[in-house]
Coordinates of C-alpha atoms in Angstrom, one line a residue:
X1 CA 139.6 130.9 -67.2
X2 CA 136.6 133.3 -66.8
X3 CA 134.9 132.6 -63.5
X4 CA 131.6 134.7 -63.4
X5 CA 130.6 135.2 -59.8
X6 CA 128.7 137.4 -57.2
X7 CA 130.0 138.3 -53.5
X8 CA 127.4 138.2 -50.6
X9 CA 127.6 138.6 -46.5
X10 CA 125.6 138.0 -43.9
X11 CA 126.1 139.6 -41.1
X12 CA 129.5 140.1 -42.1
X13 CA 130.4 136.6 -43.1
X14 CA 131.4 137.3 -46.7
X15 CA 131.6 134.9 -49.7
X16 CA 131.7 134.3 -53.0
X17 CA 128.8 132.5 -55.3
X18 CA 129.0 131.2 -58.0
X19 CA 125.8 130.0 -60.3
X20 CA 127.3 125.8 -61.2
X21 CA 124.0 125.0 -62.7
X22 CA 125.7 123.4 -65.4
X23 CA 128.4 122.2 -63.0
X24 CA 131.5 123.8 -65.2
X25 CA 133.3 125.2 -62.1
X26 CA 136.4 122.6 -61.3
X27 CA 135.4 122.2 -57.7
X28 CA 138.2 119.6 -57.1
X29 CA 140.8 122.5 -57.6
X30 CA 141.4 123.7 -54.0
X31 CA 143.9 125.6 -55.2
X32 CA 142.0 127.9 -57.3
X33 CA 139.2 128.2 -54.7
X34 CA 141.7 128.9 -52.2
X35 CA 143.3 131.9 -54.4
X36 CA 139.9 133.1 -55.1
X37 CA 139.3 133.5 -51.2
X38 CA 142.8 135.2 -50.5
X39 CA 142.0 138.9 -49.6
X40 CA 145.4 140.3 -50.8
X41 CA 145.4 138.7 -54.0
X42 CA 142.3 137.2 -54.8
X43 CA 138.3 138.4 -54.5
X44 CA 138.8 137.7 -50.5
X45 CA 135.9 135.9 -49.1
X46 CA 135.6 133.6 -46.0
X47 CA 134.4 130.9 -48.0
X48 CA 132.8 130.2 -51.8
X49 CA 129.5 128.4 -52.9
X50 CA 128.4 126.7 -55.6
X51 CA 124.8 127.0 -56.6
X52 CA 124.2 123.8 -57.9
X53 CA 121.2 121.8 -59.6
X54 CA 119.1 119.2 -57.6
X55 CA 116.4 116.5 -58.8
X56 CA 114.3 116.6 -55.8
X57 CA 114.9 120.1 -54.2
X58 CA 114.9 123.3 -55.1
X59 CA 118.8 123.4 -55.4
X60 CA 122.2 122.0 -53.6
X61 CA 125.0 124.3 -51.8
X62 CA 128.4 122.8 -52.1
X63 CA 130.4 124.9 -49.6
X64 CA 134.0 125.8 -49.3
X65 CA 136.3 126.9 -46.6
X66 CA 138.9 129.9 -47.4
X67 CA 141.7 127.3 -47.4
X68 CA 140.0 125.6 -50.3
X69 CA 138.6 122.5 -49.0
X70 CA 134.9 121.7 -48.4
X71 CA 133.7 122.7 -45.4
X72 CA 131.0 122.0 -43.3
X73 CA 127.7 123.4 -43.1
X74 CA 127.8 127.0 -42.8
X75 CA 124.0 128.8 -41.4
X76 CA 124.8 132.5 -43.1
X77 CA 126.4 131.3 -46.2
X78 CA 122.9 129.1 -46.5
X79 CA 121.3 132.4 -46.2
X80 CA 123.3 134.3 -48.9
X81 CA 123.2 131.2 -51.0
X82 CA 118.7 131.3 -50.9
X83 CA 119.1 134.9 -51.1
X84 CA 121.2 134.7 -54.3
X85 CA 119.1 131.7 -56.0
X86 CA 116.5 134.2 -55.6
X87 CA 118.4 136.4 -57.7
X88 CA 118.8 133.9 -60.8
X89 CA 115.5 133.1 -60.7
X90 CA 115.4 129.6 -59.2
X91 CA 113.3 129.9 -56.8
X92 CA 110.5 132.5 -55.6
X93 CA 109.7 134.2 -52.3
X94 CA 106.0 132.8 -52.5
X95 CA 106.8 129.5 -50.9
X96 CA 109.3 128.1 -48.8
X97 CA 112.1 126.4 -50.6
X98 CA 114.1 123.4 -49.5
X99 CA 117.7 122.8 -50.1
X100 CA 120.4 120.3 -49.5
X101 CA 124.1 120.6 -47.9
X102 CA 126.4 118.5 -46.4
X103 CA 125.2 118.2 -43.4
X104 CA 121.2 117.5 -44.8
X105 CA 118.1 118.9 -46.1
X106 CA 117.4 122.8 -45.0
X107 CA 114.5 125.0 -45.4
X108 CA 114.2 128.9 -45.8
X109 CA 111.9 131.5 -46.1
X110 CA 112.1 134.9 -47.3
X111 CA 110.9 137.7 -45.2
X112 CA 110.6 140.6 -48.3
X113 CA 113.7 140.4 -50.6
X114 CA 116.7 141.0 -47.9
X115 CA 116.0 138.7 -45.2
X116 CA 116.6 134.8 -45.8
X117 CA 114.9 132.7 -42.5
X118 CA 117.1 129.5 -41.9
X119 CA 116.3 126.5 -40.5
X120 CA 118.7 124.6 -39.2
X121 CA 119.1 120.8 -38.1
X122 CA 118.0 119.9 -34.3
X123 CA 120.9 120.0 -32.2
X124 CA 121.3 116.1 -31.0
X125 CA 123.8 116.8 -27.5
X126 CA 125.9 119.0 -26.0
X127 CA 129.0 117.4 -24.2
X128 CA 131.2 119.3 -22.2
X129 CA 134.8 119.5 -23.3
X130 CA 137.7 120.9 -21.5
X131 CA 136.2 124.7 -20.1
X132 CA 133.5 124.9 -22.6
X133 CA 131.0 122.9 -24.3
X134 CA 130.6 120.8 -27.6
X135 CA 127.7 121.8 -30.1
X136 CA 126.9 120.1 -33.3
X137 CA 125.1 122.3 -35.1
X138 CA 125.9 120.9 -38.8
X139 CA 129.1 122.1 -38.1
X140 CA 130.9 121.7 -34.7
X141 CA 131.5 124.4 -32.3
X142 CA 133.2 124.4 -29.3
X143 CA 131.4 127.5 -27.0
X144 CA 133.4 128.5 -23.8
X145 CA 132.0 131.1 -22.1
X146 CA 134.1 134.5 -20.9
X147 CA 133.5 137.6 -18.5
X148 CA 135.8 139.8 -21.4
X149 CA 135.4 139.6 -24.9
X150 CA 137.0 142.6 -25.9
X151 CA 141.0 141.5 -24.8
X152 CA 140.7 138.3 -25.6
X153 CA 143.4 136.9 -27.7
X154 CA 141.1 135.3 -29.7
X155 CA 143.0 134.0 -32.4
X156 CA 146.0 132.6 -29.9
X157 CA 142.9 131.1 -27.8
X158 CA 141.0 129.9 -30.8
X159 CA 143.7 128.3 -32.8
X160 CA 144.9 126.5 -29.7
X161 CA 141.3 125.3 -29.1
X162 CA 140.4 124.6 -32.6
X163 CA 143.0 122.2 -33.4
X164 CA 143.3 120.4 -29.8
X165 CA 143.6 116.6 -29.0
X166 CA 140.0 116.7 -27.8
X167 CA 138.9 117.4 -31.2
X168 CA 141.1 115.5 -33.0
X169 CA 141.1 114.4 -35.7
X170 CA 139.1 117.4 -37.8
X171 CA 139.7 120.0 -35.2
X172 CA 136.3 122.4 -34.6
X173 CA 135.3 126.0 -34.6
X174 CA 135.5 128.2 -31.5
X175 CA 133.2 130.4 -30.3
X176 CA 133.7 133.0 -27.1
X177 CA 130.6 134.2 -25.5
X178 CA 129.6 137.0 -22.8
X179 CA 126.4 136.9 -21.2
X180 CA 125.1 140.2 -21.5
X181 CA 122.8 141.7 -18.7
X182 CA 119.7 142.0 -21.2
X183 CA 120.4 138.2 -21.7
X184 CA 121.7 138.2 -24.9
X185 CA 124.7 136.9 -26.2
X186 CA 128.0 138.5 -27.4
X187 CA 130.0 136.3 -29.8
X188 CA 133.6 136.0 -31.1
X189 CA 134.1 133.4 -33.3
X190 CA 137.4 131.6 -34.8
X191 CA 136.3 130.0 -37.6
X192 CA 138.3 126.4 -38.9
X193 CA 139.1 126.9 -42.4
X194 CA 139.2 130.8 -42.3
X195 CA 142.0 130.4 -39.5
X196 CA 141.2 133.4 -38.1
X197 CA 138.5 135.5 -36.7
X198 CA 135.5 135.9 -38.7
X199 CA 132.5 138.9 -38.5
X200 CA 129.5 136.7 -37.9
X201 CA 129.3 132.7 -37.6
X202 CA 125.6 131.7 -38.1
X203 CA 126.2 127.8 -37.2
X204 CA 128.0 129.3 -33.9
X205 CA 125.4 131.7 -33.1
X206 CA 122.7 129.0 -33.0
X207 CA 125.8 126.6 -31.1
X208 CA 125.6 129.3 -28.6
X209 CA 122.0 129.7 -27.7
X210 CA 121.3 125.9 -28.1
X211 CA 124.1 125.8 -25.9
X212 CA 122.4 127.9 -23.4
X213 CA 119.1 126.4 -23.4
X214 CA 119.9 123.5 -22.0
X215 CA 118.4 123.4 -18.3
X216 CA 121.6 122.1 -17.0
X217 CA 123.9 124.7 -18.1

């Protein structure tokens, strides 16, 4: 079978894309999508996209985790998808486009030809849970926050806190974050589906500063 594809990142967060305009890609072969991911014996990505066709919107993104199975909504791989539509010709950076995912309708902007604005969806609550916080952000993030972030075991940490009883039954992703004295935010993130630490989470970044916007926190 010969899969034609591009590979994108943004901010690190890596994945592949694939143009399913005609919808020819088996996306029910998890599997295949999985080995595609693998970065020893496949392309190596931290998820794959298909660019797919839409009657009302510009297009859809149908997203998958590294393990194979759809995934939730994913902020940079939104990003690298626009930015990548761009490239096929879909879409233009004179107007705002619109696009759908699982989690809803998203809007983006290009600022020149490299930088994709995202919106994302309104953030509904934050609950607290165990030492951190829950934050729906189209995909759910739990954000604890930490006074080191470079000796953190964050994959011990993360897989413990990604797949515990208080998330149960789909687990979540974890997110690690230092306070900086400038006020921003340093971020490690364990990503569900990935299983492991990724470069850059876009959904957890904006988990993180929603999180800290709220007065009572």
């Amino acid at each position: 079978m010969k899969i034609v594809f591009s590979k994108y990142h943004g901010a690190g967060n890596d994945f592949i894309l694939i143009d399913d305009f005609a919808e020819n890609f088996p996306a029910d072969n998890n599997e295949l999508i999985r080995g595609l991911c693998d970065r020893r014996f496949g392309i190596g990505a931290d998820g794959l996209m298909l660019l797919r066709s839409s009657a009302a919107l510009d297009f859809s993104m149908l997203y998958f985790n590294a393990d194979g199975h759809e995934g939730s909504m994913c902020g940079n791989g939104g990003r690298c998808l626009a930015a990548f539509a761009l490239e096929r010709g879909y879409v233009s950076t004179q107007k705002d486009i619109i696009f759908s995912a699982v989690d809803g309708e998203h809007r983006a902007h290009f600022r020149g030809e490299t930088i994709v604005c995202l919106q994302m969806r309104d953030v509904a609550k934050i609950q607290k849970k165990g030492h951190g916080f829950c934050v729906d952000t189209g995909s759910v993030h739990h954000v604890e926050y930490v006074d080191n972030l470079v000796d953190i075991d964050i994959c011990r940490r993360g897989r413990a806190l990604r797949r515990h009883p208080m998330y149960a039954p789909s687990g979540c992703n974890v997110n690690f974050i230092k306070m900086e004295t400038d006020g921003s935010l340093s971020i490690r993130t364990y990503e569900r589906g990935v299983e492991n630490e990724t470069l850059a989470c876009g959904t957890g970044s904006v988990a993180a500063r929603a999180n800290r916007l709220q007065p009572s926190v």
